[in-house]
mmCIF file of C-alpha atoms in Angstrom:
data_model
loop_
_atom_site.group_PDB
_atom_site.id
_atom_site.type_symbol
_atom_site.label_atom_id
_atom_site.label_comp_id
_atom_site.label_asym_id
_atom_site.label_seq_id
_atom_site.Cartn_x
_atom_site.Cartn_y
_atom_site.Cartn_z
ATOM 1 C CA MET A 1 0.000 0.000 0.000
ATOM 2 C CA ASP A 2 2.709 2.483 0.977
ATOM 3 C CA THR A 3 4.431 2.209 -2.400
ATOM 4 C CA TYR A 4 1.324 3.177 -4.293
ATOM 5 C CA GLU A 5 -0.381 5.473 -1.822
ATOM 6 C CA ALA A 6 2.581 7.699 -1.145
ATOM 7 C CA ASP A 7 3.683 10.119 -3.852
ATOM 8 C CA PRO A 8 2.053 9.685 -7.245
ATOM 9 C CA LEU A 9 -1.356 8.394 -6.128
ATOM 10 C CA HIS A 10 -1.931 10.926 -3.389
ATOM 11 C CA ARG A 11 -0.615 13.762 -5.536
ATOM 12 C CA HIS A 12 -2.870 12.925 -8.494
ATOM 13 C CA PHE A 13 -5.920 12.672 -6.262
ATOM 14 C CA GLN A 14 -5.137 15.938 -4.470
ATOM 15 C CA ASP A 15 -4.617 17.659 -7.819
ATOM 16 C CA GLY A 16 -8.045 16.489 -8.997
ATOM 17 C CA ASP A 17 -6.592 14.131 -11.605
ATOM 18 C CA TYR A 18 -8.967 11.355 -10.639
ATOM 19 C CA LYS A 19 -8.695 9.355 -13.867
ATOM 20 C CA THR A 20 -4.949 8.994 -13.414
ATOM 21 C CA ALA A 21 -5.381 8.173 -9.718
ATOM 22 C CA GLU A 22 -7.949 5.506 -10.632
ATOM 23 C CA MET A 23 -5.579 4.013 -13.200
ATOM 24 C CA LEU A 24 -2.706 3.879 -10.689
ATOM 25 C CA TYR A 25 -4.911 2.271 -8.022
ATOM 26 C CA SER A 26 -5.988 -0.311 -10.590
ATOM 27 C CA LYS A 27 -2.345 -1.114 -11.306
ATOM 28 C CA ALA A 28 -1.658 -1.384 -7.583
ATOM 29 C CA ILE A 29 -4.601 -3.779 -7.189
ATOM 30 C CA GLN A 30 -3.198 -5.984 -9.931
ATOM 31 C CA GLN A 31 -0.053 -6.376 -7.837
ATOM 32 C CA ASP A 32 -1.783 -6.663 -4.452
ATOM 33 C CA SER A 33 -5.360 -7.857 -4.930
ATOM 34 C CA GLN A 34 -5.834 -8.795 -1.249
ATOM 35 C CA ASN A 35 -5.306 -5.289 0.112
ATOM 36 C CA PRO A 36 -8.694 -3.819 1.157
ATOM 37 C CA LYS A 37 -7.310 -0.275 1.435
ATOM 38 C CA LEU A 38 -6.487 -0.180 -2.260
ATOM 39 C CA PHE A 39 -10.120 -0.926 -3.079
ATOM 40 C CA THR A 40 -11.467 1.743 -0.719
ATOM 41 C CA ASN A 41 -8.994 4.280 -2.113
ATOM 42 C CA ARG A 42 -10.056 3.486 -5.669
ATOM 43 C CA ALA A 43 -13.685 3.697 -4.533
ATOM 44 C CA MET A 44 -12.968 7.202 -3.249
ATOM 45 C CA THR A 45 -11.636 8.278 -6.654
ATOM 46 C CA ARG A 46 -14.649 6.693 -8.352
ATOM 47 C CA ILE A 47 -16.965 8.747 -6.145
ATOM 48 C CA ARG A 48 -15.271 11.867 -7.529
ATOM 49 C CA LEU A 49 -15.687 10.441 -11.046
ATOM 50 C CA GLN A 50 -19.328 9.569 -10.262
ATOM 51 C CA SER A 51 -18.678 5.977 -11.343
ATOM 52 C CA TRP A 52 -21.237 4.705 -8.862
ATOM 53 C CA ASP A 53 -21.551 1.056 -9.887
ATOM 54 C CA ALA A 54 -17.784 0.627 -10.048
ATOM 55 C CA CYS A 55 -17.484 2.334 -6.657
ATOM 56 C CA ILE A 56 -19.975 -0.128 -5.169
ATOM 57 C CA ASP A 57 -18.007 -3.046 -6.608
ATOM 58 C CA ASP A 58 -14.811 -1.724 -4.968
ATOM 59 C CA CYS A 59 -16.525 -1.187 -1.622
ATOM 60 C CA ILE A 60 -18.032 -4.658 -1.577
ATOM 61 C CA ARG A 61 -14.671 -6.214 -2.434
ATOM 62 C CA SER A 62 -12.941 -4.182 0.273
ATOM 63 C CA ILE A 63 -15.561 -5.231 2.831
ATOM 64 C CA GLU A 64 -15.165 -8.875 1.811
ATOM 65 C CA LEU A 65 -11.436 -8.595 2.485
ATOM 66 C CA ASP A 66 -11.840 -6.718 5.789
ATOM 67 C CA ASN A 67 -15.337 -6.650 7.264
ATOM 68 C CA ALA A 68 -14.252 -6.106 10.858
ATOM 69 C CA THR A 69 -12.973 -2.532 10.768
ATOM 70 C CA ASN A 70 -13.862 -1.265 7.304
ATOM 71 C CA MET A 71 -15.582 2.012 8.138
ATOM 72 C CA LYS A 72 -14.482 3.675 4.886
ATOM 73 C CA GLY A 73 -15.799 0.809 2.799
ATOM 74 C CA TYR A 74 -19.293 1.230 4.243
ATOM 75 C CA TYR A 75 -19.058 5.035 4.173
ATOM 76 C CA TYR A 76 -18.233 5.159 0.466
ATOM 77 C CA LEU A 77 -20.740 2.391 -0.246
ATOM 78 C CA ALA A 78 -23.518 4.456 1.352
ATOM 79 C CA GLN A 79 -22.609 7.497 -0.759
ATOM 80 C CA ALA A 80 -22.761 5.495 -3.989
ATOM 81 C CA GLN A 81 -26.049 3.855 -2.986
ATOM 82 C CA LEU A 82 -27.577 7.267 -2.292
ATOM 83 C CA ALA A 83 -26.387 8.528 -5.674
ATOM 84 C CA LEU A 84 -28.144 5.566 -7.321
ATOM 85 C CA LYS A 85 -31.369 6.304 -5.368
ATOM 86 C CA HIS A 86 -31.195 3.282 -3.054
ATOM 87 C CA PRO A 87 -31.837 5.015 0.297
ATOM 88 C CA ASN A 88 -32.756 1.895 2.286
ATOM 89 C CA GLU A 89 -29.492 0.153 1.431
ATOM 90 C CA ALA A 90 -27.595 3.425 1.905
ATOM 91 C CA LEU A 91 -29.033 3.856 5.404
ATOM 92 C CA ASN A 92 -27.911 0.363 6.408
ATOM 93 C CA SER A 93 -24.401 1.012 5.068
ATOM 94 C CA ALA A 94 -24.186 4.447 6.696
ATOM 95 C CA LEU A 95 -25.312 3.079 10.071
ATOM 96 C CA THR A 96 -22.664 0.352 9.873
ATOM 97 C CA ALA A 97 -20.008 2.996 9.157
ATOM 98 C CA TYR A 98 -21.361 5.126 12.008
ATOM 99 C CA HIS A 99 -21.122 2.284 14.530
ATOM 100 C CA GLU A 100 -17.555 1.589 13.390
ATOM 101 C CA CYS A 101 -16.729 5.264 13.999
ATOM 102 C CA LEU A 102 -18.081 5.040 17.537
ATOM 103 C CA LYS A 103 -15.999 1.951 18.275
ATOM 104 C CA THR A 104 -12.786 3.718 17.309
ATOM 105 C CA ASN A 105 -13.722 7.257 18.419
ATOM 106 C CA SER A 106 -13.031 8.334 14.837
ATOM 107 C CA SER A 107 -12.753 11.989 13.894
ATOM 108 C CA SER A 108 -15.018 11.149 10.923
ATOM 109 C CA THR A 109 -18.000 10.459 13.195
ATOM 110 C CA ARG A 110 -19.663 13.798 12.496
ATOM 111 C CA ASN A 111 -19.457 13.389 8.704
ATOM 112 C CA VAL A 112 -20.787 9.854 8.871
ATOM 113 C CA SER A 113 -23.573 10.977 11.199
ATOM 114 C CA GLN A 114 -24.620 13.564 8.613
ATOM 115 C CA LEU A 115 -24.673 10.841 5.971
ATOM 116 C CA VAL A 116 -26.997 8.767 8.182
ATOM 117 C CA LEU A 117 -29.379 11.713 8.398
ATOM 118 C CA GLN A 118 -29.186 12.283 4.639
ATOM 119 C CA ALA A 119 -30.084 8.626 4.028
ATOM 120 C CA LYS A 120 -33.017 8.940 6.438
ATOM 121 C CA LYS A 121 -34.197 12.023 4.567
ATOM 122 C CA GLU A 122 -33.970 10.370 1.154
ATOM 123 C CA LYS A 123 -35.735 7.271 2.487
ATOM 124 C CA TRP A 124 -38.591 9.520 3.637
ATOM 125 C CA GLU A 125 -38.631 11.363 0.303
ATOM 126 C CA ALA A 126 -38.980 8.057 -1.558
ATOM 127 C CA LYS A 127 -41.955 7.111 0.626
ATOM 128 C CA GLU A 128 -43.422 10.592 0.176
ATOM 129 C CA ARG A 129 -43.170 10.384 -3.623
ATOM 130 C CA LYS A 130 -44.961 7.027 -3.520
ATOM 131 C CA ARG A 131 -47.646 8.445 -1.223
ATOM 132 C CA ILE A 132 -48.243 11.419 -3.513
ATOM 133 C CA ARG A 133 -48.509 9.140 -6.562
ATOM 134 C CA GLN A 134 -50.994 6.928 -4.743
ATOM 135 C CA ARG A 135 -52.911 9.955 -3.480
ATOM 136 C CA SER A 136 -53.108 11.426 -6.974
ATOM 137 C CA ALA A 137 -54.306 8.116 -8.409
ATOM 138 C CA LEU A 138 -56.957 7.745 -5.706
ATOM 139 C CA LEU A 139 -58.148 11.332 -6.089
ATOM 140 C CA ALA A 140 -58.391 10.926 -9.861
ATOM 141 C CA GLU A 141 -60.336 7.693 -9.442
ATOM 142 C CA LEU A 142 -62.812 9.281 -7.023
ATOM 143 C CA GLU A 143 -63.254 12.337 -9.226
ATOM 144 C CA GLU A 144 -63.954 10.111 -12.219
ATOM 145 C CA ASP A 145 -66.570 8.269 -10.170
ATOM 146 C CA LEU A 146 -68.272 11.553 -9.260
ATOM 147 C CA GLU A 147 -68.188 12.677 -12.887
ATOM 148 C CA ARG A 148 -69.866 9.412 -13.943
ATOM 149 C CA LYS A 149 -72.611 9.913 -11.361
ATOM 150 C CA LYS A 150 -73.088 13.496 -12.525
ATOM 151 C CA GLY A 151 -73.373 12.272 -16.101
ATOM 152 C CA THR A 152 -76.031 9.748 -15.069
ATOM 153 C CA GLU A 153 -78.143 12.486 -13.443
ATOM 154 C CA LEU A 154 -77.727 14.791 -16.436
ATOM 155 C CA ARG A 155 -78.938 12.038 -18.755
ATOM 156 C CA LYS A 156 -82.028 11.654 -16.558
ATOM 157 C CA VAL A 157 -82.686 15.381 -16.949
ATOM 158 C CA ASP A 158 -82.324 15.064 -20.729
ATOM 159 C CA ILE A 159 -84.807 12.163 -20.766
ATOM 160 C CA MET A 160 -87.301 14.204 -18.756
ATOM 161 C CA CYS A 161 -86.873 17.069 -21.223
ATOM 162 C CA GLU A 162 -87.564 14.742 -24.146
ATOM 163 C CA GLY A 163 -90.704 13.634 -22.322
ATOM 164 C CA GLY A 164 -92.200 17.098 -22.560
ATOM 165 C CA GLU A 165 -90.756 19.098 -19.645
ATOM 166 C CA GLY A 166 -90.208 22.773 -20.465
ATOM 167 C CA THR A 167 -86.875 23.954 -21.825
ATOM 168 C CA SER A 168 -86.489 26.546 -19.056
ATOM 169 C CA ASP A 169 -87.152 23.995 -16.324
ATOM 170 C CA ALA A 170 -84.718 21.534 -17.905
ATOM 171 C CA ARG A 171 -81.995 24.181 -18.128
ATOM 172 C CA GLU A 172 -82.463 25.051 -14.445
ATOM 173 C CA GLU A 173 -82.405 21.380 -13.532
ATOM 174 C CA ARG A 174 -79.158 20.862 -15.447
ATOM 175 C CA GLU A 175 -77.568 23.870 -13.735
ATOM 176 C CA GLU A 176 -78.592 22.536 -10.335
ATOM 177 C CA VAL A 177 -77.096 19.118 -11.116
ATOM 178 C CA GLU A 178 -73.889 20.732 -12.427
ATOM 179 C CA ASN A 179 -73.548 22.919 -9.304
ATOM 180 C CA THR A 180 -74.300 20.071 -6.908
ATOM 181 C CA TRP A 181 -71.648 17.772 -8.355
ATOM 182 C CA ARG A 182 -69.111 20.576 -8.742
ATOM 183 C CA ARG A 183 -69.450 21.266 -5.011
ATOM 184 C CA LYS A 184 -68.961 17.571 -4.280
ATOM 185 C CA ILE A 185 -65.763 17.473 -6.339
ATOM 186 C CA GLU A 186 -64.469 20.638 -4.645
ATOM 187 C CA GLU A 187 -65.271 19.141 -1.240
ATOM 188 C CA LEU A 188 -63.417 15.966 -2.175
ATOM 189 C CA ARG A 189 -60.334 17.965 -3.186
ATOM 190 C CA SER A 190 -60.536 19.935 0.063
ATOM 191 C CA VAL A 191 -60.602 16.722 2.089
ATOM 192 C CA PHE A 192 -57.436 15.503 0.348
ATOM 193 C CA ALA A 193 -55.758 18.889 0.863
ATOM 194 C CA ILE A 194 -56.594 18.820 4.575
ATOM 195 C CA ALA A 195 -55.297 15.255 4.849
ATOM 196 C CA ASP A 196 -52.014 16.303 3.229
ATOM 197 C CA GLY A 197 -51.700 19.224 5.609
ATOM 198 C CA GLY A 198 -52.162 16.899 8.567
ATOM 199 C CA LEU A 199 -49.269 14.774 7.406
ATOM 200 C CA GLU A 200 -46.861 17.697 7.248
ATOM 201 C CA GLN A 201 -45.649 18.892 10.608
ATOM 202 C CA ARG A 202 -43.216 21.680 9.809
ATOM 203 C CA GLU A 203 -41.731 22.274 13.242
ATOM 204 C CA VAL A 204 -39.232 20.131 15.089
ATOM 205 C CA PRO A 205 -39.885 19.833 18.837
ATOM 206 C CA ASP A 206 -37.210 21.663 20.840
ATOM 207 C CA TYR A 207 -36.252 18.548 22.783
ATOM 208 C CA MET A 208 -35.173 16.859 19.530
ATOM 209 C CA ILE A 209 -32.738 19.657 18.619
ATOM 210 C CA ASP A 210 -29.055 19.265 19.456
ATOM 211 C CA ASN A 211 -27.801 22.214 21.515
ATOM 212 C CA ILE A 212 -24.428 22.314 19.740
ATOM 213 C CA SER A 213 -25.265 21.918 16.041
ATOM 214 C CA PHE A 214 -28.928 23.005 16.354
ATOM 215 C CA CYS A 215 -29.884 20.119 14.054
ATOM 216 C CA VAL A 216 -32.365 17.327 14.693
ATOM 217 C CA MET A 217 -30.792 14.398 16.579
ATOM 218 C CA HIS A 218 -30.768 10.748 15.561
ATOM 219 C CA ASP A 219 -28.431 9.245 18.187
ATOM 220 C CA PRO A 220 -28.821 11.349 21.351
ATOM 221 C CA VAL A 221 -26.757 10.804 24.486
ATOM 222 C CA ILE A 222 -27.281 12.357 27.889
ATOM 223 C CA THR A 223 -24.673 13.950 30.167
ATOM 224 C CA LYS A 224 -24.505 13.572 33.928
ATOM 225 C CA ASN A 225 -26.318 16.894 34.360
ATOM 226 C CA GLY A 226 -29.279 15.618 32.308
ATOM 227 C CA THR A 227 -28.735 17.477 29.028
ATOM 228 C CA SER A 228 -29.006 15.548 25.749
ATOM 229 C CA TYR A 229 -26.775 16.083 22.715
ATOM 230 C CA GLU A 230 -26.293 14.383 19.376
ATOM 231 C CA ARG A 231 -23.551 11.820 20.000
ATOM 232 C CA SER A 232 -21.296 12.868 17.127
ATOM 233 C CA THR A 233 -21.377 16.572 18.017
ATOM 234 C CA ILE A 234 -20.684 16.086 21.733
ATOM 235 C CA LEU A 235 -17.826 13.702 20.899
ATOM 236 C CA GLU A 236 -16.351 16.285 18.560
ATOM 237 C CA HIS A 237 -16.667 18.890 21.309
ATOM 238 C CA LEU A 238 -14.965 16.613 23.836
ATOM 239 C CA ARG A 239 -12.044 16.055 21.477
ATOM 240 C CA ARG A 240 -11.469 19.803 21.577
ATOM 241 C CA SER A 241 -12.374 20.414 25.220
ATOM 242 C CA PRO A 242 -13.144 17.674 27.804
ATOM 243 C CA THR A 243 -15.806 19.773 29.525
ATOM 244 C CA ASP A 244 -19.588 19.897 29.668
ATOM 245 C CA PRO A 245 -20.720 22.502 27.066
ATOM 246 C CA LEU A 246 -23.339 23.828 29.467
ATOM 247 C CA THR A 247 -21.742 23.727 32.938
ATOM 248 C CA ARG A 248 -18.042 23.721 31.902
ATOM 249 C CA GLU A 249 -17.444 20.954 34.427
ATOM 250 C CA PRO A 250 -15.087 18.102 33.445
ATOM 251 C CA LEU A 251 -16.781 15.573 31.164
ATOM 252 C CA THR A 252 -15.427 12.433 29.488
ATOM 253 C CA ARG A 253 -16.661 10.197 26.691
ATOM 254 C CA GLY A 254 -17.273 7.403 29.178
ATOM 255 C CA GLU A 255 -19.723 9.524 31.162
ATOM 256 C CA LEU A 256 -22.140 9.835 28.249
ATOM 257 C CA ARG A 257 -25.186 7.550 28.297
ATOM 258 C CA PRO A 258 -27.566 6.716 25.421
ATOM 259 C CA ASN A 259 -30.923 8.466 25.705
ATOM 260 C CA LEU A 260 -32.927 5.547 24.355
ATOM 261 C CA ALA A 261 -36.384 7.054 24.831
ATOM 262 C CA LEU A 262 -35.400 10.224 22.988
ATOM 263 C CA LYS A 263 -33.646 8.200 20.281
ATOM 264 C CA GLN A 264 -36.868 6.264 19.635
ATOM 265 C CA ALA A 265 -38.890 9.485 19.552
ATOM 266 C CA CYS A 266 -36.453 11.067 17.068
ATOM 267 C CA ALA A 267 -36.514 7.949 14.871
ATOM 268 C CA GLU A 268 -40.318 7.949 14.746
ATOM 269 C CA PHE A 269 -40.396 11.682 14.019
ATOM 270 C CA LEU A 270 -37.831 11.453 11.198
ATOM 271 C CA ASP A 271 -39.613 8.459 9.711
ATOM 272 C CA LYS A 272 -42.686 10.663 9.177
ATOM 273 C CA ASN A 273 -40.912 14.003 8.696
ATOM 274 C CA GLY A 274 -37.757 13.493 6.663
ATOM 275 C CA TRP A 275 -37.727 17.179 5.718
ATOM 276 C CA ALA A 276 -36.560 17.862 9.316
ATOM 277 C CA VAL A 277 -32.998 16.832 8.374
ATOM 278 C CA ASP A 278 -32.640 20.268 6.734
ATOM 279 C CA TYR A 279 -34.479 22.107 9.522
#
């Protein structure tokens, strides 16, 4: 790895010459095909090249060679899966990378945590698109049914007119039928609009907001003074200053405890309100 990662490879990648970096990693893999780091490094260049399928292949191979501690393999895999619109798989990969970060107290924890939230958001968006399509199809079906019923009543009016009823009376009858069914269709559309509004809660409860990043939490931990923070942000803070952000008293990583009840509440909220990731 050192031979190929040192000068030329790193320099080409840093200079933005990703095609050359990819080519050199491929040559390195030919000489050392059992080195998982070479595959993750090539996967990183393929992310920059937006070669998503090839990136996934590299990540999977790297994970096969080293599944125990391969945070980068899962991290890059999640990014490629998101790019290919596979949010469920991306969320699983991102969570695996996140748990690996926690095990090693990695400085990448915050970035991986953000990727987890992004996957949650895109998972919600996929469900929301499906819901809107289904809603539109159902609304169209119900409107068509109302239009058919209106047509049936109008035909009855026409038959009555042919039977000798006055033209003026028939015209009034038709107008009444038209107005009645128009109101029904408008009421139907209003019901669907109200239902949509009920599904969209556009405020995040204060207790779900991290007091450091001011973003919605997905893995909250609680300090000894009872304040909850997003795990990745409090860990980043503790790497800079081993003190409680609120009280300034000494605080260590080992003194943090998972807030399981809040974590469940945040998960349920995000599952229904993926927009909150960008709140």
